Amino acid sequence: MERTLIRDIREKDDTRISCSGWVHRIRKLGGITFLLLRDRSGILQTVWSEEPGLNLESVIQVRGRLKPSEKAPGGVELQVEDYKLLAAAAPNLPVAVNQDPTKLSIEALLDYRMLSLRNPKIRSIFSLQSEILRSFAEYLRSLDFTEIKSSKLIGSGSEGGTGLFEVDYFDRKVFLAQSPQLYKQAMVAAGMERVFEIGAAYRAEKHETPRHLNEYVSLDIEMGFIESDQELMDLEAEILNYIFEQVRRKNADILELWDSSLPDPEAMRKIPRISYDEARDIISTRLGRRIFELNPEGERELCQWAAENAGVEAVFVHSYPRKKRPFYTYPDGRHTMSFDLLFRGLEISSGSRRIHDHDLLVENIRRFGLDPEEMEDYLQVFRYGCPPHGGFAFGLERLTQKILGLSNIKEASLFPRDRKRVSP
Ligand code: ATP
Ligand code: MG
């Protein structure tokens, strides 16, 4: 008999079906056993006249007849006729799979990751994340972007050598890439003009915050023949709007489960664009004291300001001072053609127009205390004709975190890497 997925059960009465999945919960009432069976698509109540003696999380195949039931999820239950044990689970789970996961500490969630990921609410984070990835790529392909995969092993740092993990590479040391920055620029110049990459990025940063991981997934974009960073902000808002639309359409149940909603297209068109200096003024006024850096408190305050004034909890901050941005950022007087997107109180993306003029780039590399001779490969990109270009990158986990309202970014990473944790 063919397997029926729980979400595909349409008939409510007297149909014989076979379902397979995990033993989610067992409840005994009188002489009857109610067993909740879980598969990737949902949960089904099954009714057993004889106690099967199964441990929670065992994997089984059951066959039986459907009967309507008011109390069961989906209004239907399965009267079990026979079953097969596909894999027995050991007794005494170290962490309960069927409980409300928000009651678990982040340590418990991560220490027992192999089991906590079985919880439907936890698993839903990653179903939604998969939709972010799919819609991001789909939208960019529709605009003639090409997906690339660049190496994560690099000879030297793209941002100036700090915050890099060293790796033994035969008889020498190399580093884990902090971003695909230099390679995506190279591919624009190689003639692809428009590229995107989804890949791991590594930051050897010691901070322990609810918004930093030491390994995260970077959604990178780079495009040629732009005139200003305003075009990049336009594209970024469009991409995000498309992702939100798709998530709303495909993952409405998950948004509801996490009690979250997303800005609609009208709100997305109204995201304010303010300069770094204006941002500092707004924050200073709101906090009643002069601030000099755009810190996490300021980022939250600015999103609050945007929510109150533009009706959207997002804001672009552009024109960062030169010393606050990497050497490849296009200068604009004392400032740069660069921007961050803050969403629900957190930076979820950074971008900029890049320097495409070889001599200006060499000058800026020196200005940043770096050695152009060590960047010979990179400089070749510009020596032989590179169009004006720019790009940006989203952090996948930060985006997921903010869409669902997760308090810690680690919840949005399957197997997060932090200062202490490299397993599971
Ligand atoms: P922050 O200032 O918040 O530490 P950043 O400015 O150093 O971040 P960028 O180098 O601009 O980060 O990286 C682009 C995007 O990648 C960020 O906006 C963020 O979404 C994501 N990102 C960067 N570093 C991390 C990290 N350590 N953990 C998770 N996501 C990150
Ligand atoms: Mg940034």
CSV table of C-alpha atoms and ligand atoms in Angstrom, one decimal:
chain,number,residue,atom,x,y,z
A,1,MET,CA,0.0,0.0,0.0
A,2,GLU,CA,1.4,3.4,-1.0
A,3,ARG,CA,2.4,5.9,1.7
A,4,THR,CA,0.0,8.8,2.3
A,5,LEU,CA,1.5,12.0,3.6
A,6,ILE,CA,-0.4,13.4,6.6
A,7,ARG,CA,-1.1,16.7,4.9
A,8,ASP,CA,-2.6,14.9,1.9
A,9,ILE,CA,-5.3,13.1,3.9
A,10,ARG,CA,-8.6,14.4,2.4
A,11,GLU,CA,-11.2,11.8,3.2
A,12,LYS,CA,-12.3,11.6,6.7
A,13,ASP,CA,-14.2,8.4,6.7
A,14,ASP,CA,-13.6,4.7,6.2
A,15,THR,CA,-10.7,5.0,3.7
A,16,ARG,CA,-7.8,2.6,4.2
A,17,ILE,CA,-4.4,4.3,4.1
A,18,SER,CA,-0.9,3.8,5.2
A,19,CYS,CA,1.2,6.5,6.9
A,20,SER,CA,4.8,6.5,8.1
A,21,GLY,CA,6.6,8.7,10.6
A,22,TRP,CA,7.8,9.2,14.1
A,23,VAL,CA,6.0,8.4,17.4
A,24,HIS,CA,5.4,12.0,18.6
A,25,ARG,CA,3.2,11.4,21.7
A,26,ILE,CA,1.4,8.5,23.4
A,27,ARG,CA,-1.6,8.9,25.6
A,28,LYS,CA,-3.5,6.0,27.2
A,29,LEU,CA,-7.2,6.4,28.0
A,30,GLY,CA,-9.1,3.4,29.4
A,31,GLY,CA,-8.0,0.5,27.3
A,32,ILE,CA,-7.3,2.6,24.3
A,33,THR,CA,-3.9,4.1,23.2
A,34,PHE,CA,-3.8,7.4,21.3
A,35,LEU,CA,-0.6,7.8,19.4
A,36,LEU,CA,0.3,10.9,17.6
A,37,LEU,CA,2.2,10.1,14.4
A,38,ARG,CA,4.4,12.8,12.9
A,39,ASP,CA,5.8,13.0,9.4
A,40,ARG,CA,7.4,15.9,7.5
A,41,SER,CA,4.0,17.4,6.7
A,42,GLY,CA,2.0,17.2,9.9
A,43,ILE,CA,0.6,15.2,12.8
A,44,LEU,CA,-2.1,12.5,12.8
A,45,GLN,CA,-3.9,10.9,15.7
A,46,THR,CA,-3.8,7.1,15.5
A,47,VAL,CA,-6.0,4.9,17.7
A,48,TRP,CA,-4.8,1.5,18.9
A,49,SER,CA,-6.9,-1.1,20.7
A,50,GLU,CA,-3.8,-2.8,21.9
A,51,GLU,CA,-0.9,-1.0,23.5
A,52,PRO,CA,2.0,-1.3,21.0
A,53,GLY,CA,4.8,-0.8,23.6
A,54,LEU,CA,6.7,1.8,21.5
A,55,ASN,CA,9.1,4.4,22.7
A,56,LEU,CA,8.7,8.0,21.7
A,57,GLU,CA,10.5,8.9,18.4
A,58,SER,CA,10.4,5.3,17.1
A,59,VAL,CA,9.8,5.2,13.4
A,60,ILE,CA,6.8,3.2,12.3
A,61,GLN,CA,4.5,2.5,9.4
A,62,VAL,CA,0.8,2.1,10.2
A,63,ARG,CA,-2.1,1.0,8.2
A,64,GLY,CA,-5.8,1.5,9.1
A,65,ARG,CA,-9.1,3.2,8.4
A,66,LEU,CA,-9.9,6.9,8.8
A,67,LYS,CA,-12.6,8.0,11.1
A,68,PRO,CA,-13.8,11.6,11.8
A,69,SER,CA,-12.9,12.8,15.2
A,70,GLU,CA,-13.6,16.3,16.6
A,71,LYS,CA,-10.7,16.2,19.1
A,72,ALA,CA,-8.0,15.0,16.7
A,73,PRO,CA,-5.7,17.4,14.7
A,74,GLY,CA,-7.3,17.9,11.3
A,75,GLY,CA,-10.6,16.4,12.5
A,76,VAL,CA,-9.6,12.9,11.6
A,77,GLU,CA,-8.0,9.9,13.2
A,78,LEU,CA,-6.7,6.6,12.0
A,79,GLN,CA,-8.0,3.3,13.5
A,80,VAL,CA,-4.9,1.2,13.3
A,81,GLU,CA,-5.2,-2.3,11.9
A,82,ASP,CA,-1.5,-3.2,11.7
A,83,TYR,CA,1.9,-1.6,11.9
A,84,LYS,CA,5.6,-2.2,11.2
A,85,LEU,CA,8.4,-1.0,13.4
A,86,LEU,CA,10.9,0.6,11.0
A,87,ALA,CA,13.4,1.8,13.7
A,88,ALA,CA,13.0,1.6,17.4
A,89,ALA,CA,14.1,4.6,19.5
A,90,ALA,CA,15.9,4.1,22.8
A,91,PRO,CA,13.9,5.0,25.9
A,92,ASN,CA,14.4,8.2,27.9
A,93,LEU,CA,15.0,11.0,25.4
A,94,PRO,CA,17.5,13.4,26.9
A,95,VAL,CA,15.2,16.3,25.8
A,96,ALA,CA,11.5,16.0,25.0
A,97,VAL,CA,10.8,16.5,21.3
A,98,ASN,CA,7.1,17.1,21.7
A,99,GLN,CA,7.2,20.0,24.2
A,100,ASP,CA,6.9,23.7,23.5
A,101,PRO,CA,10.5,24.5,22.4
A,102,THR,CA,10.3,28.1,23.6
A,103,LYS,CA,10.4,26.7,27.1
A,104,LEU,CA,13.9,25.2,26.5
A,105,SER,CA,17.1,27.2,27.2
A,106,ILE,CA,19.2,28.0,24.2
A,107,GLU,CA,21.9,25.7,25.6
A,108,ALA,CA,19.5,22.7,25.8
A,109,LEU,CA,18.3,23.5,22.3
A,110,LEU,CA,21.8,23.4,21.0
A,111,ASP,CA,23.4,20.7,23.2
A,112,TYR,CA,20.7,18.2,22.0
A,113,ARG,CA,20.5,19.7,18.5
A,114,MET,CA,19.9,16.3,16.9
A,115,LEU,CA,16.7,15.9,18.9
A,116,SER,CA,15.6,19.5,19.2
A,117,LEU,CA,15.6,19.8,15.4
A,118,ARG,CA,12.9,17.1,15.3
A,119,ASN,CA,10.5,19.5,17.1
A,120,PRO,CA,8.0,20.7,14.4
A,121,LYS,CA,8.3,24.4,15.5
A,122,ILE,CA,12.1,24.3,15.5
A,123,ARG,CA,12.1,22.5,12.2
A,124,SER,CA,9.8,25.1,10.7
A,125,ILE,CA,12.5,27.8,11.1
A,126,PHE,CA,14.5,25.9,8.5
A,127,SER,CA,11.6,25.3,6.2
A,128,LEU,CA,11.1,29.0,6.1
A,129,GLN,CA,14.9,29.5,5.7
A,130,SER,CA,14.8,27.2,2.7
A,131,GLU,CA,12.1,29.5,1.2
A,132,ILE,CA,14.2,32.5,1.7
A,133,LEU,CA,17.1,30.8,-0.2
A,134,ARG,CA,14.8,29.7,-3.0
A,135,SER,CA,13.0,33.0,-3.5
A,136,PHE,CA,16.3,35.0,-3.3
A,137,ALA,CA,17.8,32.9,-6.1
A,138,GLU,CA,14.6,32.8,-8.1
A,139,TYR,CA,14.3,36.6,-8.1
A,140,LEU,CA,17.9,37.2,-9.1
A,141,ARG,CA,17.8,34.7,-11.9
A,142,SER,CA,14.7,36.5,-13.2
A,143,LEU,CA,16.9,39.6,-13.5
A,144,ASP,CA,19.6,37.7,-15.4
A,145,PHE,CA,22.0,37.2,-12.5
A,146,THR,CA,24.2,34.1,-12.6
A,147,GLU,CA,24.8,32.0,-9.5
A,148,ILE,CA,28.5,31.4,-8.6
A,149,LYS,CA,30.4,29.4,-6.0
A,150,SER,CA,33.8,30.8,-5.0
A,151,SER,CA,36.4,29.2,-2.8
A,152,LYS,CA,36.3,29.6,0.9
A,153,LEU,CA,40.0,29.1,1.3
A,154,ILE,CA,41.9,32.3,0.7
A,155,GLY,CA,45.6,33.4,0.7
A,156,SER,CA,44.9,36.7,2.4
A,157,GLY,CA,42.0,38.6,3.9
A,158,SER,CA,39.6,40.7,1.9
A,159,GLU,CA,38.9,43.2,4.6
A,160,GLY,CA,42.5,43.7,5.8
A,161,GLY,CA,43.5,40.6,7.7
A,162,THR,CA,41.7,40.9,11.0
A,163,GLY,CA,39.1,38.4,12.1
A,164,LEU,CA,40.3,35.6,10.0
A,165,PHE,CA,40.5,31.9,10.9
A,166,GLU,CA,43.8,30.2,10.0
A,167,VAL,CA,43.8,26.8,8.3
A,168,ASP,CA,46.8,24.5,7.8
A,169,TYR,CA,47.2,24.1,4.1
A,170,PHE,CA,49.9,21.6,3.3
A,171,ASP,CA,53.1,23.4,4.3
A,172,ARG,CA,51.6,26.8,4.7
A,173,LYS,CA,48.7,28.8,6.4
A,174,VAL,CA,45.7,30.0,4.6
A,175,PHE,CA,42.4,31.6,5.8
A,176,LEU,CA,38.7,30.9,5.8
A,177,ALA,CA,37.0,33.6,3.6
A,178,GLN,CA,35.1,36.4,5.5
A,179,SER,CA,33.1,37.0,2.3
A,180,PRO,CA,33.3,36.3,-1.4
A,181,GLN,CA,33.8,40.0,-2.0
A,182,LEU,CA,36.9,39.9,-4.2
A,183,TYR,CA,35.7,37.0,-6.2
A,184,LYS,CA,32.3,38.3,-6.9
A,185,GLN,CA,33.9,41.6,-8.2
A,186,ALA,CA,36.2,39.5,-10.3
A,187,MET,CA,33.2,37.8,-11.9
A,188,VAL,CA,31.5,41.0,-12.7
A,189,ALA,CA,34.7,42.1,-14.5
A,190,ALA,CA,35.0,38.7,-16.1
A,191,GLY,CA,31.9,39.6,-18.1
A,192,MET,CA,29.1,38.0,-16.1
A,193,GLU,CA,28.1,41.6,-15.1
A,194,ARG,CA,25.5,40.3,-12.6
A,195,VAL,CA,26.3,37.5,-10.1
A,196,PHE,CA,25.1,36.2,-6.8
A,197,GLU,CA,26.5,33.7,-4.4
A,198,ILE,CA,25.1,31.8,-1.4
A,199,GLY,CA,27.8,30.4,0.8
A,200,ALA,CA,29.4,30.1,4.2
A,201,ALA,CA,31.4,33.1,5.6
A,202,TYR,CA,33.7,33.0,8.5
A,203,ARG,CA,34.4,35.6,11.2
A,204,ALA,CA,37.0,34.9,13.9
A,205,GLU,CA,35.3,37.5,16.2
A,206,LYS,CA,35.3,36.8,19.9
A,207,HIS,CA,32.1,38.6,20.7
A,208,GLU,CA,29.2,36.7,22.2
A,209,THR,CA,26.0,38.5,21.2
A,210,PRO,CA,22.6,37.4,20.1
A,211,ARG,CA,23.4,38.5,16.5
A,212,HIS,CA,26.8,37.1,15.8
A,213,LEU,CA,27.9,33.6,14.6
A,214,ASN,CA,31.5,32.6,13.7
A,215,GLU,CA,30.1,30.9,10.6
A,216,TYR,CA,27.1,32.3,8.8
A,217,VAL,CA,25.5,32.0,5.4
A,218,SER,CA,26.1,35.0,3.2
A,219,LEU,CA,23.6,35.9,0.4
A,220,ASP,CA,25.9,38.0,-1.8
A,221,ILE,CA,25.1,40.1,-4.9
A,222,GLU,CA,27.3,42.1,-7.2
A,223,MET,CA,26.3,44.0,-10.4
A,224,GLY,CA,28.0,46.0,-13.0
A,225,PHE,CA,27.1,49.2,-14.9
A,226,ILE,CA,25.6,51.0,-12.0
A,227,GLU,CA,25.9,54.8,-11.4
A,228,SER,CA,25.2,55.1,-7.7
A,229,ASP,CA,24.5,53.1,-4.6
A,230,GLN,CA,20.8,54.3,-4.8
A,231,GLU,CA,20.3,51.6,-7.5
A,232,LEU,CA,21.6,49.0,-5.2
A,233,MET,CA,19.2,50.1,-2.5
A,234,ASP,CA,16.4,49.9,-5.0
A,235,LEU,CA,17.4,46.3,-5.9
A,236,GLU,CA,17.8,45.3,-2.3
A,237,ALA,CA,14.3,46.5,-1.3
A,238,GLU,CA,12.9,44.7,-4.3
A,239,ILE,CA,14.6,41.4,-3.5
A,240,LEU,CA,13.5,41.6,0.1
A,241,ASN,CA,9.9,42.4,-0.9
A,242,TYR,CA,9.9,39.4,-3.2
A,243,ILE,CA,11.3,37.2,-0.4
A,244,PHE,CA,8.6,38.5,2.0
A,245,GLU,CA,5.8,37.9,-0.6
A,246,GLN,CA,6.9,34.3,-1.2
A,247,VAL,CA,7.3,33.6,2.5
A,248,ARG,CA,3.9,35.0,3.2
A,249,ARG,CA,2.4,32.8,0.4
A,250,LYS,CA,4.3,29.6,1.1
A,251,ASN,CA,4.9,29.8,4.8
A,252,ALA,CA,1.8,31.5,6.2
A,253,ASP,CA,1.4,28.6,8.7
A,254,ILE,CA,5.0,29.1,10.0
A,255,LEU,CA,4.5,32.9,10.3
A,256,GLU,CA,1.4,32.1,12.3
A,257,LEU,CA,3.1,29.5,14.5
A,258,TRP,CA,5.8,32.1,15.4
A,259,ASP,CA,3.2,34.9,15.7
A,260,SER,CA,5.0,37.0,13.1
A,261,SER,CA,4.0,39.1,10.1
A,262,LEU,CA,6.0,40.9,7.4
A,263,PRO,CA,5.9,44.3,5.8
A,264,ASP,CA,3.6,44.5,2.7
A,265,PRO,CA,4.8,45.8,-0.7
A,266,GLU,CA,3.5,49.3,0.0
A,267,ALA,CA,5.5,49.5,3.3
A,268,MET,CA,8.6,48.1,1.5
A,269,ARG,CA,8.4,51.0,-1.0
A,270,LYS,CA,8.5,53.5,1.9
A,271,ILE,CA,11.8,52.4,3.6
A,272,PRO,CA,13.5,55.7,4.5
A,273,ARG,CA,17.0,56.4,3.2
A,274,ILE,CA,19.0,58.6,5.5
A,275,SER,CA,22.7,59.4,5.7
A,276,TYR,CA,24.9,58.2,8.5
A,277,ASP,CA,25.1,61.8,9.9
A,278,GLU,CA,21.3,62.1,9.8
A,279,ALA,CA,21.0,58.8,11.6
A,280,ARG,CA,23.2,59.9,14.4
A,281,ASP,CA,21.2,63.1,14.8
A,282,ILE,CA,17.9,61.2,14.9
A,283,ILE,CA,19.2,58.8,17.5
A,284,SER,CA,20.8,61.5,19.6
A,285,THR,CA,17.5,63.5,19.6
A,286,ARG,CA,15.5,60.4,20.6
A,287,LEU,CA,17.9,59.3,23.3
A,288,GLY,CA,18.4,62.8,24.6
A,289,ARG,CA,22.2,62.5,24.5
A,290,ARG,CA,24.9,62.8,21.7
A,291,ILE,CA,25.9,59.5,20.2
A,292,PHE,CA,29.0,59.1,18.0
A,293,GLU,CA,28.7,55.5,16.9
A,294,LEU,CA,25.8,53.6,15.4
A,295,ASN,CA,25.6,50.9,18.1
A,296,PRO,CA,23.0,48.2,18.6
A,297,GLU,CA,20.9,50.5,20.8
A,298,GLY,CA,21.0,53.2,18.1
A,299,GLU,CA,20.0,50.6,15.4
A,300,ARG,CA,17.0,49.7,17.5
A,301,GLU,CA,16.1,53.3,18.0
A,302,LEU,CA,16.4,54.1,14.3
A,303,CYS,CA,14.1,51.2,13.3
A,304,GLN,CA,11.6,52.5,15.9
A,305,TRP,CA,11.8,55.9,14.3
A,306,ALA,CA,11.2,54.4,10.9
A,307,ALA,CA,8.2,52.5,12.2
A,308,GLU,CA,6.7,55.6,13.7
A,309,ASN,CA,7.5,57.9,10.7
A,310,ALA,CA,7.3,55.7,7.6
A,311,GLY,CA,5.2,52.8,8.9
A,312,VAL,CA,7.9,50.2,8.2
A,313,GLU,CA,10.4,48.8,10.6
A,314,ALA,CA,13.3,49.2,8.2
A,315,VAL,CA,15.7,51.9,7.3
A,316,PHE,CA,18.7,52.3,4.9
A,317,VAL,CA,21.6,54.2,6.3
A,318,HIS,CA,24.0,55.5,3.6
A,319,SER,CA,27.0,57.7,3.2
A,320,TYR,CA,29.2,56.1,5.9
A,321,PRO,CA,32.5,57.9,6.6
A,322,ARG,CA,35.5,56.5,4.7
A,323,LYS,CA,37.2,55.1,7.7
A,324,LYS,CA,34.2,53.0,8.6
A,325,ARG,CA,34.1,51.1,5.4
A,326,PRO,CA,36.5,48.7,3.7
A,327,PHE,CA,39.2,49.9,1.3
A,328,TYR,CA,37.3,48.9,-1.8
A,329,THR,CA,34.3,51.2,-1.1
A,330,TYR,CA,33.8,54.1,-3.5
A,331,PRO,CA,34.6,57.4,-1.9
A,332,ASP,CA,32.3,60.4,-2.1
A,333,GLY,CA,34.2,63.3,-0.5
A,334,ARG,CA,34.7,62.4,3.2
A,335,HIS,CA,32.0,59.8,2.9
A,336,THR,CA,31.4,56.8,0.8
A,337,MET,CA,28.7,55.4,-1.5
A,338,SER,CA,27.8,52.7,1.0
A,339,PHE,CA,24.8,51.7,3.0
A,340,ASP,CA,23.4,49.3,5.6
A,341,LEU,CA,19.9,48.0,5.8
A,342,LEU,CA,18.5,47.8,9.3
A,343,PHE,CA,15.4,45.7,9.9
A,344,ARG,CA,13.6,45.3,13.2
A,345,GLY,CA,16.5,46.9,15.1
A,346,LEU,CA,19.3,45.0,13.4
A,347,GLU,CA,21.7,45.4,10.5
A,348,ILE,CA,20.8,42.6,8.1
A,349,SER,CA,22.8,43.8,5.1
A,350,SER,CA,25.7,46.0,4.0
A,351,GLY,CA,26.5,47.2,0.6
A,352,SER,CA,28.3,49.7,-1.5
A,353,ARG,CA,29.5,50.9,-4.8
A,354,ARG,CA,33.0,49.7,-5.3
A,355,ILE,CA,36.1,51.4,-6.6
A,356,HIS,CA,36.6,50.3,-10.2
A,357,ASP,CA,39.5,52.6,-11.1
A,358,HIS,CA,42.8,50.8,-10.7
A,359,ASP,CA,44.9,53.8,-9.5
A,360,LEU,CA,42.3,55.0,-7.1
A,361,LEU,CA,42.1,51.5,-5.7
A,362,VAL,CA,45.9,51.3,-5.2
A,363,GLU,CA,45.8,54.7,-3.5
A,364,ASN,CA,43.0,53.6,-1.2
A,365,ILE,CA,44.7,50.2,-0.4
A,366,ARG,CA,47.8,52.2,0.8
A,367,ARG,CA,45.6,54.6,2.7
A,368,PHE,CA,44.3,51.6,4.7
A,369,GLY,CA,47.8,50.5,5.6
A,370,LEU,CA,47.6,47.5,3.2
A,371,ASP,CA,50.2,46.5,0.6
A,372,PRO,CA,49.1,46.6,-3.0
A,373,GLU,CA,51.9,44.2,-3.9
A,374,GLU,CA,50.2,41.5,-1.9
A,375,MET,CA,47.0,42.1,-3.8
A,376,GLU,CA,48.4,41.7,-7.3
A,377,ASP,CA,45.8,39.1,-8.4
A,378,TYR,CA,42.9,41.3,-7.2
A,379,LEU,CA,44.4,44.4,-8.9
A,380,GLN,CA,44.6,42.6,-12.2
A,381,VAL,CA,40.8,42.7,-12.3
A,382,PHE,CA,41.0,46.5,-12.4
A,383,ARG,CA,44.1,47.0,-14.5
A,384,TYR,CA,42.4,45.4,-17.5
A,385,GLY,CA,39.0,47.1,-17.5
A,386,CYS,CA,36.4,46.7,-14.9
A,387,PRO,CA,33.0,48.4,-15.2
A,388,PRO,CA,31.5,50.6,-12.5
A,389,HIS,CA,29.8,48.2,-10.1
A,390,GLY,CA,28.6,47.5,-6.6
A,391,GLY,CA,26.8,45.0,-4.5
A,392,PHE,CA,25.6,44.0,-1.1
A,393,ALA,CA,25.2,40.9,1.2
A,394,PHE,CA,22.5,39.7,3.6
A,395,GLY,CA,23.2,37.4,6.5
A,396,LEU,CA,20.8,34.5,6.1
A,397,GLU,CA,20.5,33.8,9.8
A,398,ARG,CA,19.9,37.4,10.7
A,399,LEU,CA,17.2,37.7,8.1
A,400,THR,CA,15.6,34.5,9.4
A,401,GLN,CA,15.9,35.7,13.0
A,402,LYS,CA,14.2,39.0,12.2
A,403,ILE,CA,11.4,37.4,10.1
A,404,LEU,CA,10.4,35.1,12.9
A,405,GLY,CA,11.3,37.2,15.9
A,406,LEU,CA,13.9,34.8,17.3
A,407,SER,CA,15.7,36.2,20.3
A,408,ASN,CA,19.1,34.6,19.4
A,409,ILE,CA,20.7,34.2,16.0
A,410,LYS,CA,21.9,30.7,16.9
A,411,GLU,CA,18.3,29.5,16.8
A,412,ALA,CA,18.4,30.3,13.0
A,413,SER,CA,21.4,28.2,12.4
A,414,LEU,CA,21.1,24.4,12.0
A,415,PHE,CA,24.5,23.7,13.7
A,416,PRO,CA,25.8,27.0,14.9
A,417,ARG,CA,29.4,27.7,15.5
A,418,ASP,CA,30.3,30.1,18.3
A,419,ARG,CA,33.4,30.7,20.3
A,420,LYS,CA,32.9,27.5,22.4
A,421,ARG,CA,30.7,25.4,20.2
A,422,VAL,CA,31.9,23.3,17.3
A,423,SER,CA,29.6,20.4,17.8
A,424,PRO,CA,27.2,18.9,17.0
B,1,ATP,P1,28.2,43.8,12.6
B,1,ATP,O1,28.7,45.2,12.5
B,1,ATP,O2,26.7,43.7,13.0
B,1,ATP,O3,29.1,42.9,13.3
B,1,ATP,P2,29.3,43.7,9.9
B,1,ATP,O4,29.1,45.1,9.5
B,1,ATP,O5,30.7,43.3,10.4
B,1,ATP,O6,28.2,43.2,11.0
B,1,ATP,P3,29.3,42.8,7.2
B,1,ATP,O7,30.7,42.6,7.0
B,1,ATP,O8,28.8,44.1,6.8
B,1,ATP,O9,29.0,42.6,8.8
B,1,ATP,O10,28.5,41.6,6.6
B,1,ATP,C1,27.3,41.7,5.8
B,1,ATP,C2,26.2,41.0,6.5
B,1,ATP,O11,26.5,39.7,6.9
B,1,ATP,C3,25.7,41.7,7.8
B,1,ATP,O12,24.8,42.7,7.6
B,1,ATP,C4,25.0,40.5,8.5
B,1,ATP,O13,23.7,40.3,8.0
B,1,ATP,C5,25.9,39.3,8.1
B,1,ATP,N1,26.9,39.1,9.1
B,1,ATP,C6,28.1,39.6,9.2
B,1,ATP,N2,28.8,39.2,10.3
B,1,ATP,C7,28.0,38.2,10.8
B,1,ATP,C8,28.2,37.4,11.9
B,1,ATP,N3,29.3,37.4,12.7
B,1,ATP,N4,27.2,36.5,12.2
B,1,ATP,C9,26.0,36.5,11.5
B,1,ATP,N5,25.8,37.3,10.4
B,1,ATP,C10,26.8,38.2,10.1
B,2,MG,MG,28.1,45.7,7.9
